[in-house]
PDB file of C-alpha atoms in Angstrom:
ATOM      1  CA  UNK A  22       3.772  35.513  72.873  1.00 52.00           C
ATOM      2  CA  UNK A  23       3.997  37.117  69.445  1.00 54.00           C
ATOM      3  CA  UNK A  24       1.808  35.113  67.020  1.00 59.00           C
ATOM      4  CA  UNK A  25       4.123  35.793  64.066  1.00 74.00           C
ATOM      5  CA  UNK A  26       7.046  34.105  65.806  1.00 87.00           C
ATOM      6  CA  UNK A  27       7.524  30.360  66.050  1.00 93.00           C
ATOM      7  CA  UNK A  28       8.272  28.603  69.309  1.00 96.00           C
ATOM      8  CA  UNK A  29       9.216  25.110  70.393  1.00 97.00           C
ATOM      9  CA  UNK A  30       7.496  23.961  73.587  1.00 97.00           C
ATOM     10  CA  UNK A  31       9.458  21.643  75.860  1.00 97.00           C
ATOM     11  CA  UNK A  32       9.910  20.611  79.467  1.00 98.00           C
ATOM     12  CA  UNK A  33      13.292  21.541  80.979  1.00 98.00           C
ATOM     13  CA  UNK A  34      14.103  20.251  84.477  1.00 97.00           C
ATOM     14  CA  UNK A  35      10.385  19.648  84.992  1.00 97.00           C
ATOM     15  CA  UNK A  36       9.397  23.152  83.895  1.00 98.00           C
ATOM     16  CA  UNK A  37       7.464  24.057  80.747  1.00 98.00           C
ATOM     17  CA  UNK A  38       9.176  26.543  78.462  1.00 97.00           C
ATOM     18  CA  UNK A  39       8.616  27.924  74.940  1.00 97.00           C
ATOM     19  CA  UNK A  40      11.865  28.513  73.049  1.00 97.00           C
ATOM     20  CA  UNK A  41      11.759  30.943  70.131  1.00 96.00           C
ATOM     21  CA  UNK A  42      13.088  29.686  66.793  1.00 96.00           C
ATOM     22  CA  UNK A  43      15.830  31.624  65.029  1.00 94.00           C
ATOM     23  CA  UNK A  44      17.352  30.945  61.590  1.00 93.00           C
ATOM     24  CA  UNK A  45      21.091  30.248  61.469  1.00 89.00           C
ATOM     25  CA  UNK A  46      21.117  29.823  57.679  1.00 91.00           C
ATOM     26  CA  UNK A  47      18.538  29.532  54.890  1.00 94.00           C
ATOM     27  CA  UNK A  48      17.724  25.897  55.700  1.00 94.00           C
ATOM     28  CA  UNK A  49      18.228  25.571  59.437  1.00 93.00           C
ATOM     29  CA  UNK A  50      16.766  27.073  62.612  1.00 94.00           C
ATOM     30  CA  UNK A  51      17.575  26.629  66.282  1.00 94.00           C
ATOM     31  CA  UNK A  52      15.393  27.040  69.358  1.00 96.00           C
ATOM     32  CA  UNK A  53      17.034  29.659  71.577  1.00 94.00           C
ATOM     33  CA  UNK A  54      17.548  28.498  75.156  1.00 95.00           C
ATOM     34  CA  UNK A  55      18.683  31.468  77.223  1.00 92.00           C
ATOM     35  CA  UNK A  56      19.172  30.922  80.952  1.00 93.00           C
ATOM     36  CA  UNK A  57      20.181  34.498  81.832  1.00 92.00           C
ATOM     37  CA  UNK A  58      16.753  35.652  82.931  1.00 91.00           C
ATOM     38  CA  UNK A  59      15.271  32.314  84.016  1.00 96.00           C
ATOM     39  CA  UNK A  60      16.386  31.644  87.582  1.00 97.00           C
ATOM     40  CA  UNK A  61      13.707  28.992  88.042  1.00 98.00           C
ATOM     41  CA  UNK A  62      15.078  26.827  85.218  1.00 98.00           C
ATOM     42  CA  UNK A  63      18.676  27.590  86.206  1.00 98.00           C
ATOM     43  CA  UNK A  64      18.146  26.390  89.784  1.00 98.00           C
ATOM     44  CA  UNK A  65      16.137  23.305  88.783  1.00 98.00           C
ATOM     45  CA  UNK A  66      18.531  22.312  85.979  1.00 98.00           C
ATOM     46  CA  UNK A  67      21.566  22.728  88.244  1.00 98.00           C
ATOM     47  CA  UNK A  68      20.016  20.431  90.849  1.00 98.00           C
ATOM     48  CA  UNK A  69      19.104  17.783  88.264  1.00 98.00           C
ATOM     49  CA  UNK A  70      22.548  17.874  86.655  1.00 98.00           C
ATOM     50  CA  UNK A  71      24.315  17.649  90.011  1.00 98.00           C
ATOM     51  CA  UNK A  72      22.427  14.420  90.674  1.00 98.00           C
ATOM     52  CA  UNK A  73      23.786  12.953  87.416  1.00 98.00           C
ATOM     53  CA  UNK A  74      27.413  14.111  87.197  1.00 98.00           C
ATOM     54  CA  UNK A  75      30.460  12.211  88.444  1.00 98.00           C
ATOM     55  CA  UNK A  76      32.584  13.394  91.356  1.00 98.00           C
ATOM     56  CA  UNK A  77      34.508  16.597  90.601  1.00 98.00           C
ATOM     57  CA  UNK A  78      36.460  19.367  92.332  1.00 98.00           C
ATOM     58  CA  UNK A  79      35.806  22.429  90.184  1.00 98.00           C
ATOM     59  CA  UNK A  80      33.428  23.488  87.380  1.00 98.00           C
ATOM     60  CA  UNK A  81      34.656  25.247  84.240  1.00 98.00           C
ATOM     61  CA  UNK A  82      32.395  26.913  81.672  1.00 97.00           C
ATOM     62  CA  UNK A  83      32.861  29.122  78.624  1.00 93.00           C
ATOM     63  CA  UNK A  84      31.930  32.779  78.858  1.00 88.00           C
ATOM     64  CA  UNK A  85      28.829  33.604  78.361  1.00 81.00           C
ATOM     65  CA  UNK A  86      25.549  31.636  78.419  1.00 89.00           C
ATOM     66  CA  UNK A  87      26.857  28.806  80.619  1.00 93.00           C
ATOM     67  CA  UNK A  88      27.755  31.183  83.469  1.00 96.00           C
ATOM     68  CA  UNK A  89      24.387  31.091  85.295  1.00 97.00           C
ATOM     69  CA  UNK A  90      24.397  27.284  85.246  1.00 98.00           C
ATOM     70  CA  UNK A  91      28.022  26.977  86.397  1.00 98.00           C
ATOM     71  CA  UNK A  92      27.420  29.490  89.179  1.00 98.00           C
ATOM     72  CA  UNK A  93      24.271  27.758  90.407  1.00 98.00           C
ATOM     73  CA  UNK A  94      25.831  24.295  90.272  1.00 98.00           C
ATOM     74  CA  UNK A  95      28.853  25.608  92.185  1.00 98.00           C
ATOM     75  CA  UNK A  96      26.609  27.328  94.724  1.00 98.00           C
ATOM     76  CA  UNK A  97      24.495  24.235  95.319  1.00 98.00           C
ATOM     77  CA  UNK A  98      27.541  21.917  95.496  1.00 98.00           C
ATOM     78  CA  UNK A  99      29.637  24.457  97.452  1.00 98.00           C
ATOM     79  CA  UNK A 100      32.525  24.064  95.008  1.00 98.00           C
ATOM     80  CA  UNK A 101      34.456  26.624  92.939  1.00 98.00           C
ATOM     81  CA  UNK A 102      33.788  27.509  89.324  1.00 98.00           C
ATOM     82  CA  UNK A 103      35.874  29.163  86.641  1.00 97.00           C
ATOM     83  CA  UNK A 104      34.804  31.047  83.525  1.00 96.00           C
ATOM     84  CA  UNK A 105      37.007  30.707  80.439  1.00 94.00           C
ATOM     85  CA  UNK A 106      36.978  34.293  79.186  1.00 93.00           C
ATOM     86  CA  UNK A 107      36.495  35.399  75.577  1.00 87.00           C
ATOM     87  CA  UNK A 108      39.341  37.909  75.823  1.00 86.00           C
ATOM     88  CA  UNK A 109      42.334  38.298  78.123  1.00 80.00           C
ATOM     89  CA  UNK A 110      41.772  40.712  81.002  1.00 85.00           C
ATOM     90  CA  UNK A 111      44.393  43.006  82.528  1.00 82.00           C
ATOM     91  CA  UNK A 112      44.367  41.026  85.761  1.00 87.00           C
ATOM     92  CA  UNK A 113      45.173  37.740  83.987  1.00 84.00           C
ATOM     93  CA  UNK A 114      48.788  36.506  83.977  1.00 85.00           C
ATOM     94  CA  UNK A 115      50.434  33.698  81.989  1.00 88.00           C
ATOM     95  CA  UNK A 116      47.388  33.259  79.781  1.00 88.00           C
ATOM     96  CA  UNK A 117      46.476  29.935  78.203  1.00 91.00           C
ATOM     97  CA  UNK A 118      44.136  30.307  75.234  1.00 88.00           C
ATOM     98  CA  UNK A 119      42.361  28.234  72.622  1.00 88.00           C
ATOM     99  CA  UNK A 120      39.793  28.820  69.898  1.00 80.00           C
ATOM    100  CA  UNK A 121      36.159  27.755  69.745  1.00 70.00           C
ATOM    101  CA  UNK A 122      33.736  27.530  66.853  1.00 65.00           C
ATOM    102  CA  UNK A 123      30.160  27.497  68.142  1.00 56.00           C
ATOM    103  CA  UNK A 124      26.867  27.231  66.261  1.00 54.00           C
ATOM    104  CA  UNK A 125      25.468  30.289  68.098  1.00 55.00           C
ATOM    105  CA  UNK A 126      28.507  32.556  67.681  1.00 55.00           C
ATOM    106  CA  UNK A 127      29.424  34.181  64.384  1.00 55.00           C
ATOM    107  CA  UNK A 128      32.974  33.176  63.536  1.00 62.00           C
ATOM    108  CA  UNK A 129      35.700  31.664  65.662  1.00 71.00           C
ATOM    109  CA  UNK A 130      36.097  32.973  69.207  1.00 79.00           C
ATOM    110  CA  UNK A 131      38.954  32.709  71.667  1.00 85.00           C
ATOM    111  CA  UNK A 132      38.697  31.335  75.171  1.00 91.00           C
ATOM    112  CA  UNK A 133      41.375  31.907  77.803  1.00 91.00           C
ATOM    113  CA  UNK A 134      42.278  31.474  81.439  1.00 94.00           C
ATOM    114  CA  UNK A 135      45.074  32.966  83.518  1.00 94.00           C
ATOM    115  CA  UNK A 136      47.506  31.546  86.054  1.00 93.00           C
ATOM    116  CA  UNK A 137      45.100  32.054  88.987  1.00 94.00           C
ATOM    117  CA  UNK A 138      42.598  29.775  87.261  1.00 95.00           C
ATOM    118  CA  UNK A 139      45.330  27.309  86.311  1.00 96.00           C
ATOM    119  CA  UNK A 140      46.256  26.970  89.997  1.00 96.00           C
ATOM    120  CA  UNK A 141      42.656  26.044  90.831  1.00 97.00           C
ATOM    121  CA  UNK A 142      42.429  23.520  87.960  1.00 98.00           C
ATOM    122  CA  UNK A 143      45.876  21.869  88.104  1.00 98.00           C
ATOM    123  CA  UNK A 144      45.623  18.252  89.297  1.00 98.00           C
ATOM    124  CA  UNK A 145      41.884  18.572  89.957  1.00 98.00           C
ATOM    125  CA  UNK A 146      38.871  16.705  88.586  1.00 98.00           C
ATOM    126  CA  UNK A 147      37.022  19.212  86.404  1.00 98.00           C
ATOM    127  CA  UNK A 148      33.387  19.218  85.372  1.00 98.00           C
ATOM    128  CA  UNK A 149      32.796  21.172  82.171  1.00 98.00           C
ATOM    129  CA  UNK A 150      29.299  22.685  82.197  1.00 97.00           C
ATOM    130  CA  UNK A 151      27.326  24.575  79.579  1.00 96.00           C
ATOM    131  CA  UNK A 152      23.743  25.483  78.787  1.00 96.00           C
ATOM    132  CA  UNK A 153      23.571  23.708  75.402  1.00 95.00           C
ATOM    133  CA  UNK A 154      25.947  21.390  73.590  1.00 93.00           C
ATOM    134  CA  UNK A 155      25.374  21.364  69.851  1.00 90.00           C
ATOM    135  CA  UNK A 156      28.360  21.192  67.526  1.00 85.00           C
ATOM    136  CA  UNK A 157      30.655  20.676  70.517  1.00 86.00           C
ATOM    137  CA  UNK A 158      33.052  23.457  69.477  1.00 86.00           C
ATOM    138  CA  UNK A 159      32.943  25.341  72.786  1.00 87.00           C
ATOM    139  CA  UNK A 160      33.169  22.073  74.676  1.00 90.00           C
ATOM    140  CA  UNK A 161      36.346  21.058  72.819  1.00 90.00           C
ATOM    141  CA  UNK A 162      37.911  24.446  73.475  1.00 90.00           C
ATOM    142  CA  UNK A 163      37.184  24.320  77.213  1.00 94.00           C
ATOM    143  CA  UNK A 164      38.424  20.734  77.366  1.00 94.00           C
ATOM    144  CA  UNK A 165      41.698  21.828  75.712  1.00 93.00           C
ATOM    145  CA  UNK A 166      42.089  24.623  78.300  1.00 95.00           C
ATOM    146  CA  UNK A 167      41.468  22.220  81.190  1.00 97.00           C
ATOM    147  CA  UNK A 168      44.068  19.779  79.865  1.00 96.00           C
ATOM    148  CA  UNK A 169      46.594  22.560  79.171  1.00 94.00           C
ATOM    149  CA  UNK A 170      46.115  23.715  82.774  1.00 96.00           C
ATOM    150  CA  UNK A 171      46.836  20.210  84.077  1.00 98.00           C
ATOM    151  CA  UNK A 172      43.259  19.381  85.020  1.00 98.00           C
ATOM    152  CA  UNK A 173      41.505  16.056  84.558  1.00 98.00           C
ATOM    153  CA  UNK A 174      38.154  16.182  82.768  1.00 98.00           C
ATOM    154  CA  UNK A 175      35.784  14.289  85.080  1.00 98.00           C
ATOM    155  CA  UNK A 176      32.680  14.950  82.990  1.00 98.00           C
ATOM    156  CA  UNK A 177      30.944  17.179  80.479  1.00 98.00           C
ATOM    157  CA  UNK A 178      27.416  18.321  81.247  1.00 98.00           C
ATOM    158  CA  UNK A 179      24.741  20.530  79.726  1.00 97.00           C
ATOM    159  CA  UNK A 180      21.095  21.255  80.245  1.00 98.00           C
ATOM    160  CA  UNK A 181      20.289  20.505  76.593  1.00 97.00           C
ATOM    161  CA  UNK A 182      21.933  18.445  73.850  1.00 97.00           C
ATOM    162  CA  UNK A 183      21.022  19.882  70.467  1.00 95.00           C
ATOM    163  CA  UNK A 184      20.766  17.933  67.222  1.00 93.00           C
ATOM    164  CA  UNK A 185      23.365  15.165  66.830  1.00 94.00           C
ATOM    165  CA  UNK A 186      24.899  15.996  70.224  1.00 94.00           C
ATOM    166  CA  UNK A 187      22.014  14.074  71.805  1.00 95.00           C
ATOM    167  CA  UNK A 188      23.567  10.874  70.383  1.00 95.00           C
ATOM    168  CA  UNK A 189      26.941  11.447  72.050  1.00 94.00           C
ATOM    169  CA  UNK A 190      27.903   9.081  74.848  1.00 95.00           C
ATOM    170  CA  UNK A 191      30.530  11.384  76.408  1.00 96.00           C
ATOM    171  CA  UNK A 192      28.142  14.072  77.667  1.00 97.00           C
ATOM    172  CA  UNK A 193      25.541  14.246  80.417  1.00 98.00           C
ATOM    173  CA  UNK A 194      22.419  16.261  79.641  1.00 98.00           C
ATOM    174  CA  UNK A 195      18.830  16.664  80.774  1.00 98.00           C
ATOM    175  CA  UNK A 196      16.868  16.974  77.529  1.00 98.00           C
ATOM    176  CA  UNK A 197      17.242  16.597  73.770  1.00 97.00           C
ATOM    177  CA  UNK A 198      16.683  19.728  71.698  1.00 97.00           C
ATOM    178  CA  UNK A 199      16.052  19.192  67.992  1.00 96.00           C
ATOM    179  CA  UNK A 200      17.255  21.372  65.163  1.00 95.00           C
ATOM    180  CA  UNK A 201      14.544  22.732  62.874  1.00 96.00           C
ATOM    181  CA  UNK A 202      14.075  23.098  59.141  1.00 94.00           C
ATOM    182  CA  UNK A 203      13.287  26.421  57.478  1.00 92.00           C
ATOM    183  CA  UNK A 204       9.561  25.907  58.209  1.00 92.00           C
ATOM    184  CA  UNK A 205      10.110  25.276  61.896  1.00 92.00           C
ATOM    185  CA  UNK A 206       9.628  21.518  61.724  1.00 93.00           C
ATOM    186  CA  UNK A 207      11.937  19.409  63.917  1.00 94.00           C
ATOM    187  CA  UNK A 208      14.612  17.517  61.990  1.00 91.00           C
TER     188      UNK A 208
END
């Protein structure tokens, strides 16, 4: 590890990890949890979350960082998953879209699904899954898409709940992740 960088050490799904701190403004930093290259944590976290979530038929996640988790949960449970895309794709018909404001994304982003996804969601119990829930902006956007598609939100799950999200009673998560002040001290 680079000695000039600051890290937050934590246990995630029974595995020790060091998350690098990154400033999001002059007074606040976050610890970056990135599942893309960590198959060990992805597999372990998926198994632990599956043991905690209510019954569901399909998983939905927002494009991008929640994809490895949604895939692995779907693989382990042998159930389908859907990715709400950031932009419409040529193969998508009758698009439903909403906007999300996330702490880790600069500006407002769109999320959308097409009629093929709607057919999978309609009338089904949907588990919304993500890597981290912080402000809840992405979660609200995915929830709006699920409802617009005629799905029933069965649960909302994440590996980590960041900051005030850890106090929410409507989400299932494995570990609390603090926010940090400008000096890297947990808030």
